[in-house]
C-alpha cells in the first residue's frame, strides 16, 4: 500500500494500530487487537510476538485484512519480510522506539 504524507505522519505519531486479519473466509476478522507498529522508509511494519507462528501472521499473510488507525480503516496485504537489511532496519526502529519509551514510578 502507498501511504500519503499525512497518513505517514499519523502512523509515525501512533504507538499502536488495530490489527484485523481476515480468517479463511476472507470476510470475517479473526482478531481485532492492538499492535505496535513502526514506519521505515514510508512503509508500515508490525511484528508478531510469536514470529511466523502468530495466529494473526498466519491468517494475514494468507487472507489479507485491515488495520485501523484512529477512526480510519485501511485494507492491507500482509507481506512477509525476508530481506536481511530490511529486517534489520525494522528491528533498529523498534528498538529505538522501545528504548525511548521506558518509564519508572
GROMACS .gro file of C-alpha atoms in nm:
model
  105
    1UNK     CA    1   0.000   0.000   0.000
    2UNK     CA    2   0.115   0.351  -0.071
    3UNK     CA    3   0.057   0.590   0.219
    4UNK     CA    4   0.000   0.963   0.185
    5UNK     CA    5   0.235   1.201   0.366
    6UNK     CA    6  -0.042   1.278   0.616
    7UNK     CA    7  -0.104   0.908   0.684
    8UNK     CA    8   0.268   0.851   0.736
    9UNK     CA    9   0.276   1.135   0.990
   10UNK     CA   10  -0.021   0.981   1.174
   11UNK     CA   11   0.138   0.636   1.169
   12UNK     CA   12   0.469   0.771   1.297
   13UNK     CA   13   0.292   0.952   1.580
   14UNK     CA   14   0.085   0.649   1.682
   15UNK     CA   15   0.214   0.388   1.923
   16UNK     CA   16  -0.028   0.120   1.801
   17UNK     CA   17  -0.271   0.031   1.527
   18UNK     CA   18  -0.562  -0.213   1.539
   19UNK     CA   19  -0.460  -0.526   1.353
   20UNK     CA   20  -0.751  -0.708   1.188
   21UNK     CA   21  -0.653  -1.006   0.970
   22UNK     CA   22  -0.920  -1.198   0.782
   23UNK     CA   23  -0.997  -1.561   0.852
   24UNK     CA   24  -1.018  -1.830   0.583
   25UNK     CA   25  -1.347  -1.690   0.450
   26UNK     CA   26  -1.165  -1.361   0.371
   27UNK     CA   27  -1.464  -1.170   0.507
   28UNK     CA   28  -1.461  -1.222   0.884
   29UNK     CA   29  -1.182  -1.082   1.100
   30UNK     CA   30  -1.011  -1.345   1.315
   31UNK     CA   31  -0.872  -1.082   1.551
   32UNK     CA   32  -0.903  -0.714   1.631
   33UNK     CA   33  -0.603  -0.644   1.851
   34UNK     CA   34  -0.368  -0.354   1.904
   35UNK     CA   35  -0.023  -0.399   1.751
   36UNK     CA   36   0.292  -0.196   1.795
   37UNK     CA   37   0.395  -0.055   1.463
   38UNK     CA   38   0.684   0.131   1.308
   39UNK     CA   39   0.735   0.316   0.982
   40UNK     CA   40   1.059   0.269   0.790
   41UNK     CA   41   1.115   0.442   0.457
   42UNK     CA   42   0.745   0.517   0.420
   43UNK     CA   43   0.635   0.158   0.481
   44UNK     CA   44   0.433   0.032   0.778
   45UNK     CA   45   0.558  -0.272   0.970
   46UNK     CA   46   0.422  -0.484   1.253
   47UNK     CA   47   0.595  -0.779   1.414
   48UNK     CA   48   0.443  -1.093   1.562
   49UNK     CA   49   0.532  -1.174   1.921
   50UNK     CA   50   0.539  -1.543   1.826
   51UNK     CA   51   0.703  -1.478   1.490
   52UNK     CA   52   0.557  -1.658   1.193
   53UNK     CA   53   0.356  -1.881   1.431
   54UNK     CA   54   0.144  -1.584   1.544
   55UNK     CA   55  -0.219  -1.652   1.451
   56UNK     CA   56  -0.265  -1.305   1.301
   57UNK     CA   57   0.054  -1.353   1.093
   58UNK     CA   58  -0.067  -1.683   0.951
   59UNK     CA   59  -0.416  -1.551   0.874
   60UNK     CA   60  -0.299  -1.212   0.747
   61UNK     CA   61  -0.039  -1.348   0.505
   62UNK     CA   62  -0.290  -1.600   0.368
   63UNK     CA   63  -0.606  -1.390   0.366
   64UNK     CA   64  -0.523  -1.018   0.391
   65UNK     CA   65  -0.714  -0.794   0.626
   66UNK     CA   66  -0.748  -0.442   0.760
   67UNK     CA   67  -0.576  -0.212   1.001
   68UNK     CA   68  -0.737   0.076   1.185
   69UNK     CA   69  -0.562   0.395   1.284
   70UNK     CA   70  -0.785   0.625   1.484
   71UNK     CA   71  -1.119   0.635   1.305
   72UNK     CA   72  -0.981   0.532   0.967
   73UNK     CA   73  -0.972   0.172   0.845
   74UNK     CA   74  -0.744   0.053   0.563
   75UNK     CA   75  -0.747  -0.268   0.360
   76UNK     CA   76  -0.395  -0.414   0.363
   77UNK     CA   77  -0.199  -0.702   0.217
   78UNK     CA   78   0.025  -0.861   0.478
   79UNK     CA   79   0.364  -0.940   0.327
   80UNK     CA   80   0.637  -1.139   0.494
   81UNK     CA   81   0.974  -0.963   0.508
   82UNK     CA   82   1.283  -1.175   0.449
   83UNK     CA   83   1.544  -0.928   0.321
   84UNK     CA   84   1.808  -0.913   0.598
   85UNK     CA   85   1.873  -0.538   0.559
   86UNK     CA   86   1.501  -0.460   0.572
   87UNK     CA   87   1.455  -0.683   0.881
   88UNK     CA   88   1.748  -0.506   1.049
   89UNK     CA   89   1.610  -0.158   0.970
   90UNK     CA   90   1.273  -0.255   1.121
   91UNK     CA   91   1.442  -0.410   1.425
   92UNK     CA   92   1.653  -0.098   1.479
   93UNK     CA   93   1.343   0.124   1.458
   94UNK     CA   94   1.150  -0.095   1.704
   95UNK     CA   95   1.445  -0.091   1.946
   96UNK     CA   96   1.482   0.288   1.922
   97UNK     CA   97   1.112   0.332   1.995
   98UNK     CA   98   1.120   0.087   2.288
   99UNK     CA   99   1.431   0.246   2.438
  100UNK     CA  100   1.276   0.592   2.428
  101UNK     CA  101   0.956   0.472   2.599
  102UNK     CA  102   1.100   0.345   2.928
  103UNK     CA  103   0.921   0.474   3.241
  104UNK     CA  104   0.953   0.415   3.612
  105UNK     CA  105   0.746   0.502   3.916
   0.00000   0.00000   0.00000
